[in-house]
XYZ file of C-alpha atoms in Angstrom:
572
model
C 14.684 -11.824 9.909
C 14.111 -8.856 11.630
C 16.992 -6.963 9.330
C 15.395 -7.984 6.294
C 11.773 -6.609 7.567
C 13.675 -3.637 8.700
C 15.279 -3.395 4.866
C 12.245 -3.723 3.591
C 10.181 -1.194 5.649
C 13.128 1.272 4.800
C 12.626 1.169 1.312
C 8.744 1.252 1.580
C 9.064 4.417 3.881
C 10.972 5.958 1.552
C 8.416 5.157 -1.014
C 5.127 6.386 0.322
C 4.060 10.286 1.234
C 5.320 11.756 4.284
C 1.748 11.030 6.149
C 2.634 7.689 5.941
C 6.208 6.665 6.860
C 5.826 5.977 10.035
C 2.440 3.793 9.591
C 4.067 1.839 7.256
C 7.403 1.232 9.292
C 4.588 -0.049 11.750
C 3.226 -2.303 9.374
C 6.745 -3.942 8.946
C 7.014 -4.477 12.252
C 3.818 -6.270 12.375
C 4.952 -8.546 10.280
C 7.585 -9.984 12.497
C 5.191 -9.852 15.304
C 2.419 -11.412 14.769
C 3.261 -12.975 11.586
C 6.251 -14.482 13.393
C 3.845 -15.515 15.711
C 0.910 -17.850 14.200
C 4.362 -19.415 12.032
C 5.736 -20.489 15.874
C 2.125 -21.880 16.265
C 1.256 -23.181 12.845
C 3.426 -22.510 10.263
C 6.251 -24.308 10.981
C 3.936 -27.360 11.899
C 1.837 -27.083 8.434
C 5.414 -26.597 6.198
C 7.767 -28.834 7.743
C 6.221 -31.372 10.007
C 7.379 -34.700 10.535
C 4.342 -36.905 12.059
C 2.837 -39.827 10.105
C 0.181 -37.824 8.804
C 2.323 -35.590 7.302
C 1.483 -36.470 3.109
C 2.696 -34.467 0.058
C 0.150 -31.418 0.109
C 1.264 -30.881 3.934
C 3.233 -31.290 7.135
C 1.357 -32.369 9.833
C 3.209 -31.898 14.143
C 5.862 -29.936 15.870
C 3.047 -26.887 16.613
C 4.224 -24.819 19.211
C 7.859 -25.211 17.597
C 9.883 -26.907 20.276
C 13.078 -29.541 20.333
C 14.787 -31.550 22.766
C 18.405 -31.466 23.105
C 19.402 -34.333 20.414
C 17.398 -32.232 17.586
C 17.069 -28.943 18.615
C 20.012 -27.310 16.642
C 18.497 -28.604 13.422
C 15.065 -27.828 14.394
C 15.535 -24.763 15.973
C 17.725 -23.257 12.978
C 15.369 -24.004 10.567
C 12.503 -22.936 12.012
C 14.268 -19.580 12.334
C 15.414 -19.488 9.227
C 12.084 -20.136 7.312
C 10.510 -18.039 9.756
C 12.441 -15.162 8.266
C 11.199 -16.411 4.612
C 7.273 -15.760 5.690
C 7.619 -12.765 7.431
C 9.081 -11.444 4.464
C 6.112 -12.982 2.183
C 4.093 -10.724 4.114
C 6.078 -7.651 3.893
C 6.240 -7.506 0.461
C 2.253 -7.178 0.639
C 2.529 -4.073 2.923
C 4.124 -2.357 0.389
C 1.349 -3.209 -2.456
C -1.238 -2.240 0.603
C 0.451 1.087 1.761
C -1.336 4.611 2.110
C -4.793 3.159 2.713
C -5.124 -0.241 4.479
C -6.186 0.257 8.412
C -3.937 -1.481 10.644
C -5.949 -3.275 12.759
C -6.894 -5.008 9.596
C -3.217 -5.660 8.087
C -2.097 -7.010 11.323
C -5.483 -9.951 11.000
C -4.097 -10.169 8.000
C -0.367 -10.745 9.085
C -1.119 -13.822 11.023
C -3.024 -15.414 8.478
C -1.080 -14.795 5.723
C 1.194 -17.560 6.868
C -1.553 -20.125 5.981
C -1.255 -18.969 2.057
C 2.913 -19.107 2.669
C 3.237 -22.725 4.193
C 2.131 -25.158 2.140
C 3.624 -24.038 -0.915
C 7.080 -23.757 1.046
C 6.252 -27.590 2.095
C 5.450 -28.432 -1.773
C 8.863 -27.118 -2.682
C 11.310 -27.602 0.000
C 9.972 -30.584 2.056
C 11.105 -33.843 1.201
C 7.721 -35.227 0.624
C 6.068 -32.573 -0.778
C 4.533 -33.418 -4.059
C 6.514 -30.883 -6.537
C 9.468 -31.814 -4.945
C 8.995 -35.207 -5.721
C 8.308 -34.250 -9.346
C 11.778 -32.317 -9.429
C 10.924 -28.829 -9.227
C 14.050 -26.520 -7.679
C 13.369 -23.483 -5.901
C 16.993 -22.259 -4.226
C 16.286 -19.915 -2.466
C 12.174 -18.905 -2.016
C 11.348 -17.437 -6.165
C 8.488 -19.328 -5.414
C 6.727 -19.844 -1.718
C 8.349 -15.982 -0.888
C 8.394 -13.785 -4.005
C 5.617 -15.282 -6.096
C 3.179 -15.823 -3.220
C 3.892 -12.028 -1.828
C 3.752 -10.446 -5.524
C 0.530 -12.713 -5.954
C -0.883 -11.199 -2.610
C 0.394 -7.748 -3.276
C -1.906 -7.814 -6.855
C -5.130 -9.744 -5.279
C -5.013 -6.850 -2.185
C -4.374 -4.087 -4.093
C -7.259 -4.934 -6.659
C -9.425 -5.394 -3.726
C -8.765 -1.617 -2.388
C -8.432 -0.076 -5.328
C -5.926 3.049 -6.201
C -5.049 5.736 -3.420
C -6.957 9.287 -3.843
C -6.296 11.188 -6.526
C -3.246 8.716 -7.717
C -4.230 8.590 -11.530
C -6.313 12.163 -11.125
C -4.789 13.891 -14.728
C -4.991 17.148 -13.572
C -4.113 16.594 -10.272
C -2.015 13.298 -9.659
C -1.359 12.227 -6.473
C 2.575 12.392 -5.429
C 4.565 9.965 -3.443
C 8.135 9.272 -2.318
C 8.608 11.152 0.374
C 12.230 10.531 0.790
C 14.258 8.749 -2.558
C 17.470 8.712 -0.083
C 15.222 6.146 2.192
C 14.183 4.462 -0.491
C 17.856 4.209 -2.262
C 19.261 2.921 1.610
C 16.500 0.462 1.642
C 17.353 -0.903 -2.021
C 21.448 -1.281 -0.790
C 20.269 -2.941 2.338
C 18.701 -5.523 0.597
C 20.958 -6.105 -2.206
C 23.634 -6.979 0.341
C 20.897 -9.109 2.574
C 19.761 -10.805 -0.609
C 23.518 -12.301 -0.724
C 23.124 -13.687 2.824
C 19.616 -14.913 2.116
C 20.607 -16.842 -1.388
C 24.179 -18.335 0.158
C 22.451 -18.720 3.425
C 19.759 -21.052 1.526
C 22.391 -23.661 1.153
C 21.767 -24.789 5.010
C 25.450 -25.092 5.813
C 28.716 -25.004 4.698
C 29.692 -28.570 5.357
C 30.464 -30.996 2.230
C 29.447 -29.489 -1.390
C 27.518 -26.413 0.573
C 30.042 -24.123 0.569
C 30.808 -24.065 -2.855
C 26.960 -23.566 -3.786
C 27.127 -20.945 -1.065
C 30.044 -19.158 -2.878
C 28.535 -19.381 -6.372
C 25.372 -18.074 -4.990
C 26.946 -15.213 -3.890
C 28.565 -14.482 -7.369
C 25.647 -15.056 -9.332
C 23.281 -12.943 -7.094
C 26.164 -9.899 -7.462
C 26.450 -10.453 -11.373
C 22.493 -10.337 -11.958
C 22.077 -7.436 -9.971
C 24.876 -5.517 -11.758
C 23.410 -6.461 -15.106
C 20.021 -5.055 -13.355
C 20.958 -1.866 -12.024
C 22.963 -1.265 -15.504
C 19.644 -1.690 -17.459
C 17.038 0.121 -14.888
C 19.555 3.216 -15.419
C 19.948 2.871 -19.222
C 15.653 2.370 -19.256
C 15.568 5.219 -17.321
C 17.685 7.537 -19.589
C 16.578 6.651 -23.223
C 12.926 6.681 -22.168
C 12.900 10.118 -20.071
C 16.809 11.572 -20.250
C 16.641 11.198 -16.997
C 18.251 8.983 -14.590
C 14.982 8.148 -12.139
C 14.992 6.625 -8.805
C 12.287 4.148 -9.671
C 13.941 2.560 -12.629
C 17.026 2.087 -10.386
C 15.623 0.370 -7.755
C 13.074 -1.784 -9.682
C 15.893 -2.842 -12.238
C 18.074 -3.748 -8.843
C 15.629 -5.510 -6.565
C 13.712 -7.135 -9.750
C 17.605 -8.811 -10.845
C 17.544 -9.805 -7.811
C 14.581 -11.606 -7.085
C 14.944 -13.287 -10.474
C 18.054 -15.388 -9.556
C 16.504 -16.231 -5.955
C 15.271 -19.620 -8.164
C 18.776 -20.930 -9.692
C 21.266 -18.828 -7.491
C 23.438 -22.300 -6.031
C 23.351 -23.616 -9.969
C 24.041 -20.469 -12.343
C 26.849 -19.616 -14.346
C 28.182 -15.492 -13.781
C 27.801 -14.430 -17.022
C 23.426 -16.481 -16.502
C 23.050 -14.722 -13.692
C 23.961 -11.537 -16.077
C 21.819 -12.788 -18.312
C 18.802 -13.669 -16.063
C 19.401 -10.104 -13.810
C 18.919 -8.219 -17.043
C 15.972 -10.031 -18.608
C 14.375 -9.888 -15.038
C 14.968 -5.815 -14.755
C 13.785 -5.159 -18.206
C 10.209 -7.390 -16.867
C 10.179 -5.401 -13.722
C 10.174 -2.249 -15.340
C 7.716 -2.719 -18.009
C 5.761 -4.566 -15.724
C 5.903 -1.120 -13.791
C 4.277 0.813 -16.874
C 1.966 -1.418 -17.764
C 0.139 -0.682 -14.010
C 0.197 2.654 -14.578
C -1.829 2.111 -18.009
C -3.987 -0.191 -16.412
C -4.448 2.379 -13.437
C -3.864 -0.591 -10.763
C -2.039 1.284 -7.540
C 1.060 -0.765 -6.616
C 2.836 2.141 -4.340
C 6.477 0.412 -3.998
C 6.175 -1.908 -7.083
C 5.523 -5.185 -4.965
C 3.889 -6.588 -8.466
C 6.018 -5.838 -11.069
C 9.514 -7.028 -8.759
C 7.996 -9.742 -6.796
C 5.201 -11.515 -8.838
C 6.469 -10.686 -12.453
C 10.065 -11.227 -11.553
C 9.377 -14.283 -9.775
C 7.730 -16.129 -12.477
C 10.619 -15.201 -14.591
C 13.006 -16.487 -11.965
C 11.190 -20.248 -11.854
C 11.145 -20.772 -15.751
C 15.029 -19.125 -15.952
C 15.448 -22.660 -13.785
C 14.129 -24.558 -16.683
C 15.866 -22.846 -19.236
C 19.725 -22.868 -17.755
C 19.255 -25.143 -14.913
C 21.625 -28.314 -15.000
C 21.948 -31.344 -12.466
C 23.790 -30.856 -9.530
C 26.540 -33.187 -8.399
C 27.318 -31.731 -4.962
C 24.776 -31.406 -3.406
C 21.815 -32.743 -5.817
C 19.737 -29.685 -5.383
C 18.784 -30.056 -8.966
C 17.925 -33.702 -10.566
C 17.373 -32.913 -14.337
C 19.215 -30.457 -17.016
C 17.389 -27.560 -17.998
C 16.794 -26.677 -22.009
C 19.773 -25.407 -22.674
C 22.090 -28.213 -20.822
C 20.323 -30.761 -22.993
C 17.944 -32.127 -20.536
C 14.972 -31.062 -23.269
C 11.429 -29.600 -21.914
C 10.660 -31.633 -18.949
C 12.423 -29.186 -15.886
C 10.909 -26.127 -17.973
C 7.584 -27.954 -17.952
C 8.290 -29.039 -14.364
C 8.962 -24.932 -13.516
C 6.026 -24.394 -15.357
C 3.754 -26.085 -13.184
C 5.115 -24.851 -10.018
C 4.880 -21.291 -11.075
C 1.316 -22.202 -12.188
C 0.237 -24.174 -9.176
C 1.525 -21.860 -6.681
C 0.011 -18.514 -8.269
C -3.535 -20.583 -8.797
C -3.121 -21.444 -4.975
C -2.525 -18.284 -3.478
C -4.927 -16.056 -5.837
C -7.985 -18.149 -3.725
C -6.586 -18.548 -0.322
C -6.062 -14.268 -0.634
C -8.806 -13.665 -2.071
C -10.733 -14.881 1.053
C -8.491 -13.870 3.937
C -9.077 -10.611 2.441
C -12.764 -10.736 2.458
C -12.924 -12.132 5.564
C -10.837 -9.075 7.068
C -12.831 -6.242 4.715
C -15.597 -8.187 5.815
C -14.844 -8.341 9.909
C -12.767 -5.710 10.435
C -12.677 -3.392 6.772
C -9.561 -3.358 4.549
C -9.068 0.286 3.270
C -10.035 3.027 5.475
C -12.811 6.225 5.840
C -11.634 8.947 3.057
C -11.038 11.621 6.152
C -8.264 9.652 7.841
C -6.491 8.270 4.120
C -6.429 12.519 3.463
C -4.539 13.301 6.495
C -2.731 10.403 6.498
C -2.171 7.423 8.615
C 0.984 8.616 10.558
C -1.581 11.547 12.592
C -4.664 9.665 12.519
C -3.270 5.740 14.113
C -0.196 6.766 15.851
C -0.666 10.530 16.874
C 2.554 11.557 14.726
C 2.682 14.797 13.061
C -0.464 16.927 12.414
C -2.491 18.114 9.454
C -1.693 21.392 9.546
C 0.946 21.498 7.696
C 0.236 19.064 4.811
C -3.168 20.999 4.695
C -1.257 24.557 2.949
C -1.140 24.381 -0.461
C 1.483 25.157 -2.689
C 2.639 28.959 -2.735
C 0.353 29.801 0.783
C 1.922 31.654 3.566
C 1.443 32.000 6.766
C -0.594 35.077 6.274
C -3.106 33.268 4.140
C -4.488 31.531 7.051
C -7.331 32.322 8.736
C -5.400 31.841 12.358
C -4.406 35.289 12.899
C -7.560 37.147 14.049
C -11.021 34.814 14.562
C -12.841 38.052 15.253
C -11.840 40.059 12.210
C -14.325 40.221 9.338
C -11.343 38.720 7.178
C -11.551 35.318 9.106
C -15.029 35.611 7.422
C -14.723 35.863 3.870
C -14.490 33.460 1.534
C -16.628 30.793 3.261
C -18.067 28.280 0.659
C -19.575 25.592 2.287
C -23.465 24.760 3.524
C -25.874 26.765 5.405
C -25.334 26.667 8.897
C -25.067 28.668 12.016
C -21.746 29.118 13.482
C -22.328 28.549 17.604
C -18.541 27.500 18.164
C -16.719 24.293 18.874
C -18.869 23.505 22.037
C -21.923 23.541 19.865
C -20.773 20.817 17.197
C -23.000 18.069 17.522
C -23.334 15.803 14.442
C -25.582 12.678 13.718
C -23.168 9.624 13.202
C -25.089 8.045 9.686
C -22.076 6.590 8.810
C -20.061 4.421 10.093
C -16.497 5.029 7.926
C -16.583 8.592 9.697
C -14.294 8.379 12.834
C -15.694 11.779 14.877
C -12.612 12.012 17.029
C -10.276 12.163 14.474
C -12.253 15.323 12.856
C -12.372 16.706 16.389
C -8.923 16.505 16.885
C -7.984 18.064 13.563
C -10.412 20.545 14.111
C -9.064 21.751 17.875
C -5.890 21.562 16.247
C -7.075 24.037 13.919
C -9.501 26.197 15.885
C -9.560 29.261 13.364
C -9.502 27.476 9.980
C -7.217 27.151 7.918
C -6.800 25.523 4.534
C -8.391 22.304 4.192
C -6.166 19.475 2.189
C -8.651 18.386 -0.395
C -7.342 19.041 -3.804
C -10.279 21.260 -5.245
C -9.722 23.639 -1.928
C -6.211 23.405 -2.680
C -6.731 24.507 -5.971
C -9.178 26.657 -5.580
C -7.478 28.496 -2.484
C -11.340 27.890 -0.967
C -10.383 28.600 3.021
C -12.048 26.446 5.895
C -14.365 28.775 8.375
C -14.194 28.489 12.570
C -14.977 25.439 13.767
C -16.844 23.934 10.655
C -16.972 20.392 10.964
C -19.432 20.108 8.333
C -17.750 21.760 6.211
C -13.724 19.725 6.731
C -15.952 16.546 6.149
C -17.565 17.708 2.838
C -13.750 17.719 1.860
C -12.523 14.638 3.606
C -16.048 12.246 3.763
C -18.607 14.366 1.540
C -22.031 14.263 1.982
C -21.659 16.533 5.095
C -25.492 17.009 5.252
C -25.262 13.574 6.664
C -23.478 15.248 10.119
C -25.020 18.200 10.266
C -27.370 18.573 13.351
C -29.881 20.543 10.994
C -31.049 18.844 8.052
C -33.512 21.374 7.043
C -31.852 22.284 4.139
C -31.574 18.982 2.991
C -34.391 17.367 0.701
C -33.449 13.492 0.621
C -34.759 11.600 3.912
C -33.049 9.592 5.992
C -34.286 6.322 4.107
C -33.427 7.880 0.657
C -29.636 8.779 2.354
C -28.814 5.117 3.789
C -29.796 3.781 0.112
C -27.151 5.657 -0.846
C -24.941 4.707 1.044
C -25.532 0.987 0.124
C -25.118 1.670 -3.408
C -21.807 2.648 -2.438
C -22.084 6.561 -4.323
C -19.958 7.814 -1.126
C -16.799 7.944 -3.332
C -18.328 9.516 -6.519
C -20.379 12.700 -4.151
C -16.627 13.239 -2.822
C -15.874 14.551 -6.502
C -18.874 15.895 -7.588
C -20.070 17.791 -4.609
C -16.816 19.825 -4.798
C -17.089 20.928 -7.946
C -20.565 21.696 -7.216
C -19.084 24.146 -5.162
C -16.459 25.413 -7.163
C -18.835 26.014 -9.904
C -20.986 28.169 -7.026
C -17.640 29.998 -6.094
C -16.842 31.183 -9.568
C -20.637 31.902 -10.432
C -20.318 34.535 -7.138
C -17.204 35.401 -8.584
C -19.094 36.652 -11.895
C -21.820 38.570 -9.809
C -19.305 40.528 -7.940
C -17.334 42.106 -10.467
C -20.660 42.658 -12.391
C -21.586 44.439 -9.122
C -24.429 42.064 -7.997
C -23.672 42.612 -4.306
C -24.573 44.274 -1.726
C -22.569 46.579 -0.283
C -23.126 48.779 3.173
C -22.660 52.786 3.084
C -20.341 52.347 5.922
C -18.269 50.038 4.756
C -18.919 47.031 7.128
C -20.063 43.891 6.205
C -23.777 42.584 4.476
C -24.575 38.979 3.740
C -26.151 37.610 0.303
C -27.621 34.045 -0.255
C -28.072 31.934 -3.349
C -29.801 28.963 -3.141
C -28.817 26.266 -5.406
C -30.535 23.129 -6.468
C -27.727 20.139 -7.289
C -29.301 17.182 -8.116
C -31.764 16.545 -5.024
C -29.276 18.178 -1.974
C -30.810 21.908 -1.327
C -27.758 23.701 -0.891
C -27.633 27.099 0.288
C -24.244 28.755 0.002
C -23.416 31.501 1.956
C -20.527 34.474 1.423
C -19.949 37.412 3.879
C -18.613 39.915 1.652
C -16.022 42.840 3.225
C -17.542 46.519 1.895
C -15.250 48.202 -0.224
């Protein structure tokens, strides 16, 4: 359990941007934590419980998992073993969730996640649950684990919608921070998928071992046939051989013979490993057309693959003598439509199921606690602003700046003056900052922080400053939060410049225009930068006889915020 979480979090670290490794290692951990938890309390009692009022949508009894000595090894194995199974429903859902969920709300979310993971796991695996009953085989969790976490991973990350700047054309946001984590991640879990798929047997006693041993060889063939297409996908479409083809076309095989591992044939599970790459891949391009932010691929392996792996069961499954894990012959064996149809429903049932329960767990947390988090702390990145790791002073340089760019070196030389674009205000020094909280997403202390961090300036991470090379004065807070929150007349003590009132300001915010003034607000400014640009080399400033300093205002209407821009120019 905790290997597979670890696995997983590998991979996902690996993934995401360096500002976010650690957070999302965190996250992982979660998941065994408290996850692990509400399954001891509920979970186990909801999927597998064994009072009389236990009926085929539900187990009812054993809360509180414990066992006396004459059941305890059956009990007690189980309940670890299917422990491991939602835990890992839920980590495939960090991955979908990474770069901009707050924690406090993914760990609310980790303990009640297991209510959308248990009853499907009792329809399919219980004895009286009611697809069970109808026939439906699930070997090894296609269904209650990969379909109900890729069926998660799309509802949450529709709900927060894509990172910054991930589908900006000019200026796309970039990931991965480390492919060799990523590729470690992907062989850790190929080798735990074999222990998870043999493991699923529950033994090794009678028939058991031989479905444990055929497991094992159709879970190696699919993901060779995998890997072999994610590479050969990879080359014809971009003559390149790409991490992210490789590790989709591996960990999508795999989930897709998850469903029919103890009853496949080697050269099915080829077959089913390469069908189920080729879907995890193009299930990988069509989010990027359709501009939904999965940042691991959680959809395309785990939901896509998954439904894939449950009508593959239909299609090649046969009955099973051993062990009678399987009661009726798939299409191909002869046994006509009726498993297929059977699969069908499960997939069907199960994705209906979880798309509701999600969809308001989610709401409930965005609602309670708030899903994605404020703009300023998804800039400089989870790892600095929830666990202290790191800083933003060196993710704030961009491209091609040296150390002699910033404005560190001298805060009393006219050059840690120059270049200031931002709005009028009057610089008393740190112990003067003293901002009106209007809105709530804004978390002061982290600004404070990254601003005594950065006493002097610096260069500010949003990508218009970046671009621009636009420089961050002493000690403006108003001005790092029209980068990182916008709408910085909102925090500045002195609103005089400033022609909306406080009434017309909170409508805004209610409408929800935050996100949109983040964008157009900077270019505001860059369009003010290159206008003063123009006016100096047509010689429309001022300019001292002894070559000191002199100070020229333009004041510039945009769209109801008086701005008043301000440049201190060096004489020449």
């Amino acid at each position: 359990m905790l290997d597979f979480d670890t696995r997983f979090g590998l991979l996902e670290s690996g993934s995401v941007s360096t500002k976010n490794e650690v957070n999302i290692m965190v996250k992982n951990a979660s998941d065994v934590l408290f996850g692990g938890l509400t399954y001891w309390i509920f979970g186990y009692a909801f999927s597998f419980g064994e009072s009389p009022l236990s009926n085929s949508f539900c187990g009812i009894g054993q809360f509180f998992v414990d066992a006396d000595e004459a059941n305890m090894g059956w009990i007690f194995s189980r309940f670890f073993f299917q422990m491991s199974f939602a835990t890992t429903a839920t980590t495939i859902v960090s991955g979908a969730m990474a770069e901009r969920t707050n924690l406090m709300a993914y760990i609310l979310f980790c303990m009640l996640n297991t209510l959308i993971f248990c009853f499907p796991a009792h329809w399919v695996w219980d004895s009286r649950g009611w697809l069970r009953k109808l026939g439906s085989v699930d070997i090894a969790g296609a269904g209650p684990v990969h379909l109900v976490g890729g069926t998660v991973s799309l509802v949450a990350t529709l709900m927060l919608g894509p990172r910054y700047r991930r589908f900006d054309k000019k200026d796309p946001l970039k990931t991965m921070a480390c492919p060799t984590n990523a590729l470690l991640g992907m062989f850790m879990l190929w080798w735990g998928w074999l222990g998870f798929n043999c493991g699923s047997t529950f033994g090794i006693t009678g028939g058991k071992w031989k479905l444990s041993a055929r497991s094992a060889v159709a879970t190696i063939t699919s993901s060779m046939a995998g890997g072999i297409v994610g590479l050969l996908l990879s080359y014809t479409t971009t003559r390149m051989f790409e991490i992210p083809y490789l590790l989709n076309g591996v960990l999508g095989s795999l989930v897709s013979v998850t469903g029919i591992c103890a009853l496949a044939h080697p050269w099915e599970g080829l077959f089913i490993g390469a069908v189920g790459a080729l879907i995890a891949c193009g299930s990988t391009e069509l989010l990027e057309r359709w501009q939904i932010d999965d940042p691991v691929g959680a959809v395309p392996v785990h939901f896509s693959c998954a439904v894939w792996s449950l009508i593959s069961i239909g299609i090649f499954g046969r009955i099973d003598t051993l062990e009678h894990a399987s009661q009726f012959n798939g299409l191909i064996a002869g046994g006509g439509f009726y498993l297929l149809g059977i699969q069908v429903l499960a997939a069907t049932s199960q994705i209906a199921w979880t798309v509701i329960t999600s969809y308001l767990i989610l709401k409930v947390v965005d609602v309670t606690v708030g899903l994605r988090v404020p703009l300023d702390k998804e800039i400089l990145g989870a790892d600095y602003c929830e666990h202290g790791v790191g800083g933003p002073d060196d993710r704030d340089m961009p491209e091609g700046a040296s150390e002699d760019d910033d404005d560190t070196q001298d805060i009393d030389s006219p050059r840690h003056e120059t270049h200031f674009l931002g709005y009028h205000h009057v610089d008393h020094g740190p112990e003067h900052h003293h901002h009106n909280h209007h809105h709530r997403d804004v978390d002061m202390e982290v600004v404070e922080r990254k601003i005594n961090r950065r006493h002097s300036g610096g260069y500010c991470g949003h990508s218009f400053r970046q671009k621009h090379r636009i420089r961050l004065p002493k000690s403006s807070v108003s001005c790092c939060l029209h980068c990182c929150q916008c709408q910085c007349h909102l925090y500045d003590k002195v609103l005089s410049d400033c022609s909306d009132s406080d009434k017309e300001l909170e409508e805004n915010l209610k409408q929800k225009k935050k996100r949109r003034n983040v964008l157009s607000c900077c270019r505001r400014l860059v369009q003010r930068r290159k206008k003063r640009q123009a006016a100096k080399e047509d010689g429309d400033y001022l300019r001292r006889v002894d070559g000191g300093t002199s100070l020229k205002d333009v004041g510039t209407n945009t769209g109801g915020l008086n701005v008043v821009s301000q440049e201190i120019v060096t004489g020449l």
